[in-house]
């Protein structure tokens, strides 16, 4: 049954239908149109439901107060991989409404939000392979949050003492704000493009690449290991095996800058020159979660849907990406 849900997301490429499929236990419901995500979310259970979206544009439920999993087709067009983006018009706010009963086992993958991803009252969220205007933590009751392989215009944790925020292999274009949560934030194998604001950013930075401006803003309470800096040396934090004053015009093979562009790989020109003490390559392609924007869901090659009484019958042929 779960296979039906995960493969239905690519139906748009075959049938030109913007749609959402909701699975709750063994029950499956199918929705079409721009409001399909809202309808699927409204019918979802308080926990355990899976919502899978095709490519196309969807209205946003805005507030997600249920422990759901949402899967999209991707956040960037990739003709070779057969991917067209799943666009959510607006942001998504995840919160339970109760500090004592947080959302749990929340998953978000493969979507392009035109607003922020905002989180509070959650415990154990994984958001991957998505793009949004920013990531925001709006309260102290947030713990064990993992972001990976994503594009963010900025991050704002508001100074809250989030109990565990790990960001892996991601591109952050703009400012970091409110990073004073006693180093409970891990930034690992990320590209931090440009600091557009002033402030102190206290975190654990490992195997990252820092663009201009960041060398003056890493807080003295930070740990900085195996990082490349475009700027000059900084005395902030505990430093180990870092490179300063690196010329970014020759750092990558695919462009002479750190700007983001669709399909860009950020492959290092001399990867063996930048190896961390942990044995992994510095930058967005190293570590456990190498830079990869393709969702884990398979592609549908054929799809037939019929209704028999109260039963939804789906026949499909799919292949992995």
Coordinates of C-alpha atoms in Angstrom, one line a residue:
X1 CA 0.0 0.0 0.0
X2 CA 2.8 2.4 0.9
X3 CA 4.4 1.7 -2.5
X4 CA 1.2 3.0 -4.2
X5 CA 1.4 6.2 -2.3
X6 CA 5.0 6.9 -2.9
X7 CA 4.8 6.2 -6.7
X8 CA 1.5 8.1 -7.1
X9 CA 3.4 11.4 -6.6
X10 CA 4.8 11.3 -10.1
X11 CA 1.5 10.9 -11.8
X12 CA 1.4 14.4 -13.0
X13 CA 4.2 13.7 -15.4
X14 CA 2.1 10.9 -16.9
X15 CA -1.5 12.2 -16.6
X16 CA -0.9 16.0 -16.2
X17 CA -3.0 16.0 -13.0
X18 CA -1.9 17.9 -9.9
X19 CA -2.8 15.5 -7.2
X20 CA -2.3 14.3 -3.6
X21 CA -2.6 10.9 -2.2
X22 CA -3.4 10.4 1.5
X23 CA -2.6 7.1 3.3
X24 CA -3.8 6.4 6.8
X25 CA -3.1 2.8 7.7
X26 CA -4.7 0.7 4.9
X27 CA -7.1 3.5 3.9
X28 CA -6.2 5.5 0.8
X29 CA -7.8 8.7 -0.5
X30 CA -7.0 10.6 -3.7
X31 CA -7.4 14.3 -4.4
X32 CA -6.8 16.6 -7.4
X33 CA -6.3 20.3 -8.0
X34 CA -4.4 23.1 -6.4
X35 CA -6.3 22.5 -3.1
X36 CA -5.4 18.8 -3.0
X37 CA -2.8 19.2 -0.2
X38 CA -5.2 21.2 2.0
X39 CA -7.9 18.5 1.5
X40 CA -5.5 15.7 2.2
X41 CA -4.3 17.4 5.3
X42 CA -7.8 18.1 6.6
X43 CA -8.6 14.4 6.2
X44 CA -5.4 13.1 7.8
X45 CA -5.3 11.5 11.2
X46 CA -3.7 13.2 14.1
X47 CA -0.7 11.1 13.6
X48 CA 0.6 8.4 11.2
X49 CA -0.8 9.7 7.9
X50 CA 1.3 10.0 4.7
X51 CA 0.6 12.7 2.1
X52 CA 2.3 12.3 -1.3
X53 CA 2.2 15.1 -3.9
X54 CA 2.7 15.1 -7.6
X55 CA 4.6 17.9 -9.3
X56 CA 2.7 21.1 -9.7
X57 CA 1.5 24.0 -7.5
X58 CA -0.5 23.5 -4.3
X59 CA -2.2 25.8 -1.8
X60 CA -0.8 25.5 1.7
X61 CA -2.6 24.4 4.8
X62 CA -0.2 26.9 6.5
X63 CA -0.5 25.4 10.0
X64 CA 0.4 21.7 10.4
X65 CA -0.8 20.6 13.8
X66 CA -0.8 16.9 13.0
X67 CA 2.2 14.4 13.0
X68 CA 2.2 13.8 9.2
X69 CA 4.7 12.9 6.6
X70 CA 4.7 15.0 3.4
X71 CA 6.5 13.9 0.3
X72 CA 6.9 15.9 -2.9
X73 CA 8.5 15.2 -6.3
X74 CA 11.4 17.6 -5.8
X75 CA 12.2 21.3 -5.6
X76 CA 14.1 21.7 -8.9
X77 CA 13.5 20.8 -12.5
X78 CA 15.7 17.9 -13.6
X79 CA 14.8 16.6 -17.1
X80 CA 17.3 13.8 -17.0
X81 CA 15.9 12.4 -13.7
X82 CA 12.3 13.1 -14.8
X83 CA 11.7 15.6 -12.0
X84 CA 9.5 18.6 -12.1
X85 CA 9.1 20.6 -8.8
X86 CA 6.3 20.3 -6.2
X87 CA 5.6 23.9 -5.3
X88 CA 3.7 24.9 -2.1
X89 CA 2.4 28.4 -2.4
X90 CA 3.4 29.8 1.0
X91 CA 5.1 28.4 4.0
X92 CA 4.4 25.5 6.4
X93 CA 4.2 26.0 10.2
X94 CA 4.6 22.8 12.2
X95 CA 3.4 22.9 15.8
X96 CA 1.1 20.7 18.0
X97 CA -0.6 23.4 19.9
X98 CA 0.6 21.9 23.2
X99 CA 4.0 22.2 24.8
X100 CA 3.4 18.9 26.6
X101 CA 2.4 16.9 23.5
X102 CA 4.8 17.8 20.6
X103 CA 4.5 16.6 17.1
X104 CA 6.6 13.4 16.6
X105 CA 8.0 11.5 13.6
X106 CA 7.3 14.4 11.2
X107 CA 8.9 14.1 7.7
X108 CA 9.0 16.7 4.9
X109 CA 10.8 15.9 1.6
X110 CA 11.0 17.1 -1.9
X111 CA 9.1 20.4 -1.9
X112 CA 9.6 24.0 -2.9
X113 CA 8.0 26.4 -0.4
X114 CA 7.5 30.0 -1.4
X115 CA 7.5 30.9 2.3
X116 CA 9.3 29.8 5.5
X117 CA 9.5 26.4 7.1
X118 CA 8.6 27.2 10.7
X119 CA 8.8 24.8 13.6
X120 CA 7.9 24.6 17.3
X121 CA 6.4 22.0 19.6
X122 CA 8.1 19.2 17.6
X123 CA 10.3 16.3 18.6
X124 CA 12.1 14.3 15.9
X125 CA 11.5 16.1 12.6
X126 CA 13.4 15.3 9.4
X127 CA 13.2 17.7 6.5
X128 CA 15.2 17.0 3.5
X129 CA 15.7 17.9 -0.2
X130 CA 13.5 21.0 0.0
X131 CA 13.8 24.7 -0.7
X132 CA 12.2 27.5 1.3
X133 CA 12.7 31.2 1.9
X134 CA 14.0 30.4 5.4
X135 CA 13.9 28.1 8.4
X136 CA 12.5 29.4 11.6
X137 CA 12.2 28.1 15.2
X138 CA 9.4 29.9 16.9
X139 CA 9.5 28.4 20.4
X140 CA 11.6 26.6 23.0
X141 CA 9.7 23.3 22.7
X142 CA 11.6 22.0 19.6
X143 CA 14.0 19.1 19.8
X144 CA 15.9 16.6 17.6
X145 CA 15.4 18.5 14.3
X146 CA 17.4 17.4 11.2
X147 CA 17.7 19.4 8.0
X148 CA 19.7 18.0 5.1
X149 CA 20.3 18.6 1.4
X150 CA 18.2 21.7 1.3
X151 CA 18.4 25.3 0.1
X152 CA 17.5 28.1 2.6
X153 CA 17.5 31.8 2.1
X154 CA 18.3 32.2 5.8
X155 CA 17.8 30.7 9.3
X156 CA 16.3 32.2 12.4
X157 CA 16.3 30.2 15.7
X158 CA 15.3 33.2 17.7
X159 CA 17.7 32.6 20.5
X160 CA 15.6 29.6 21.7
X161 CA 17.5 26.8 23.4
X162 CA 16.5 24.2 20.8
X163 CA 17.4 20.7 22.1
X164 CA 19.3 19.6 19.0
X165 CA 19.2 21.1 15.5
X166 CA 21.5 19.4 13.0
X167 CA 21.9 20.9 9.5
X168 CA 23.7 18.7 7.0
X169 CA 24.9 19.3 3.4
X170 CA 22.8 22.4 2.8
X171 CA 23.2 25.7 1.0
X172 CA 22.2 28.8 3.1
X173 CA 22.2 31.9 1.0
X174 CA 21.7 34.7 3.5
X175 CA 21.8 35.5 7.2
X176 CA 21.8 33.3 10.3
X177 CA 20.0 34.9 13.2
X178 CA 19.6 34.0 16.9
X179 CA 22.3 31.4 17.0
X180 CA 23.0 31.7 20.7
X181 CA 21.6 28.5 21.9
X182 CA 24.6 27.2 23.8
X183 CA 26.0 25.4 20.8
X184 CA 23.1 22.9 20.4
X185 CA 23.2 23.7 16.7
X186 CA 25.4 21.6 14.4
X187 CA 26.2 23.0 10.9
X188 CA 27.9 20.2 9.0
X189 CA 29.2 20.1 5.4
X190 CA 27.2 23.3 4.6
X191 CA 27.8 26.3 2.3
X192 CA 27.1 29.6 4.1
X193 CA 27.0 32.0 1.2
X194 CA 26.8 35.5 2.6
X195 CA 26.2 37.1 5.9
X196 CA 23.7 39.9 5.3
X197 CA 23.4 40.9 8.9
X198 CA 25.6 41.5 12.0
X199 CA 25.5 39.4 15.1
X200 CA 27.0 36.4 16.9
X201 CA 26.4 32.9 15.5
X202 CA 27.1 30.3 18.2
X203 CA 27.2 26.8 16.8
X204 CA 29.3 23.8 16.0
X205 CA 30.6 24.2 12.5
X206 CA 32.3 21.2 10.8
X207 CA 33.5 20.8 7.2
X208 CA 31.7 24.0 6.1
X209 CA 32.5 26.7 3.5
X210 CA 32.0 30.3 4.6
X211 CA 31.5 33.1 2.2
X212 CA 32.3 36.8 2.8
X213 CA 31.3 38.3 6.1
X214 CA 31.0 35.2 8.2
X215 CA 34.5 35.3 9.6
X216 CA 33.6 38.3 11.6
X217 CA 30.4 36.9 13.0
X218 CA 31.2 33.4 14.3
X219 CA 30.7 33.6 18.0
X220 CA 33.6 33.0 20.4
X221 CA 31.5 30.2 22.0
X222 CA 31.5 28.3 18.8
X223 CA 33.6 25.3 17.6
X224 CA 34.9 25.6 14.1
X225 CA 36.6 22.5 12.6
X226 CA 37.7 21.7 9.0
X227 CA 36.2 24.8 7.5
X228 CA 37.1 27.0 4.5
X229 CA 36.7 30.7 4.9
X230 CA 36.7 33.2 2.1
X231 CA 37.6 35.9 4.7
X232 CA 40.6 36.4 6.8
X233 CA 41.4 34.5 10.0
X234 CA 39.1 34.8 13.0
X235 CA 39.9 34.3 16.6
X236 CA 36.4 33.2 17.5
X237 CA 35.8 29.8 19.0
X238 CA 37.8 26.7 19.0
X239 CA 39.5 26.3 15.6
X240 CA 41.0 23.2 14.2
X241 CA 42.3 22.5 10.7
X242 CA 40.7 25.5 9.0
X243 CA 41.6 27.4 5.7
X244 CA 41.4 31.2 5.6
X245 CA 41.5 33.7 2.7
X246 CA 40.6 31.1 0.1
X247 CA 39.9 32.4 -3.4
X248 CA 36.4 31.2 -4.3
X249 CA 36.9 32.1 -8.0
X250 CA 39.0 28.9 -8.3
X251 CA 37.5 26.8 -5.5
X252 CA 34.8 25.1 -7.6
X253 CA 34.8 23.4 -11.0
X254 CA 31.3 24.6 -12.1
X255 CA 31.5 28.4 -11.4
X256 CA 33.9 31.1 -10.2
X257 CA 31.7 32.1 -7.3
X258 CA 29.5 30.8 -4.5
X259 CA 26.2 31.8 -6.0
X260 CA 23.5 29.2 -6.3
X261 CA 22.2 28.1 -9.7
X262 CA 19.8 25.4 -10.7
X263 CA 21.7 22.1 -11.2
X264 CA 24.9 23.4 -9.6
X265 CA 27.1 20.7 -7.9
X266 CA 29.7 22.9 -6.1
X267 CA 32.3 20.3 -6.9
X268 CA 35.7 21.3 -5.5
X269 CA 38.5 21.9 -8.0
X270 CA 41.0 20.3 -5.6
X271 CA 39.0 18.0 -3.3
X272 CA 42.1 16.3 -1.9
X273 CA 43.4 19.6 -0.7
X274 CA 40.5 20.1 1.7
X275 CA 40.1 17.0 3.8
X276 CA 39.0 17.3 7.4
X277 CA 40.5 15.6 10.4
X278 CA 37.5 13.3 10.3
X279 CA 38.7 12.0 6.9
X280 CA 35.8 13.5 4.9
X281 CA 35.9 16.2 2.1
X282 CA 35.1 19.7 3.2
X283 CA 32.0 21.2 1.6
X284 CA 28.5 20.3 0.5
X285 CA 29.5 17.0 -1.3
X286 CA 31.3 15.4 1.7
X287 CA 30.1 13.6 4.7
X288 CA 27.1 11.3 5.2
X289 CA 24.6 13.2 3.1
X290 CA 26.3 14.3 -0.1
X291 CA 24.6 17.0 -2.1
X292 CA 21.7 15.4 -3.8
X293 CA 18.4 17.1 -4.6
X294 CA 16.6 14.0 -6.0
X295 CA 13.9 12.6 -3.7
X296 CA 13.9 9.0 -2.6
X297 CA 10.5 8.3 -4.1
X298 CA 10.3 6.3 -7.3
X299 CA 9.1 7.5 -10.8
X300 CA 5.8 6.2 -12.2
X301 CA 6.1 4.8 -15.7
X302 CA 2.4 4.0 -15.9
X303 CA -0.5 4.6 -13.6
X304 CA -4.2 3.4 -13.6
X305 CA -6.7 4.4 -10.9
X306 CA -10.2 3.0 -10.6
X307 CA -12.8 2.9 -7.8
X308 CA -14.6 -0.3 -6.9
X309 CA -17.2 0.5 -4.3
X310 CA -15.2 2.0 -1.4
X311 CA -11.9 0.6 -2.6
X312 CA -9.4 2.6 -4.6
X313 CA -7.5 0.3 -7.0
X314 CA -4.1 1.5 -8.3
X315 CA -2.1 -0.3 -10.8
X316 CA 1.4 1.0 -11.6
X317 CA 4.8 0.3 -13.0
X318 CA 7.6 2.2 -11.4
X319 CA 11.4 2.4 -11.4
X320 CA 13.7 3.9 -8.8
X321 CA 15.5 7.1 -9.5

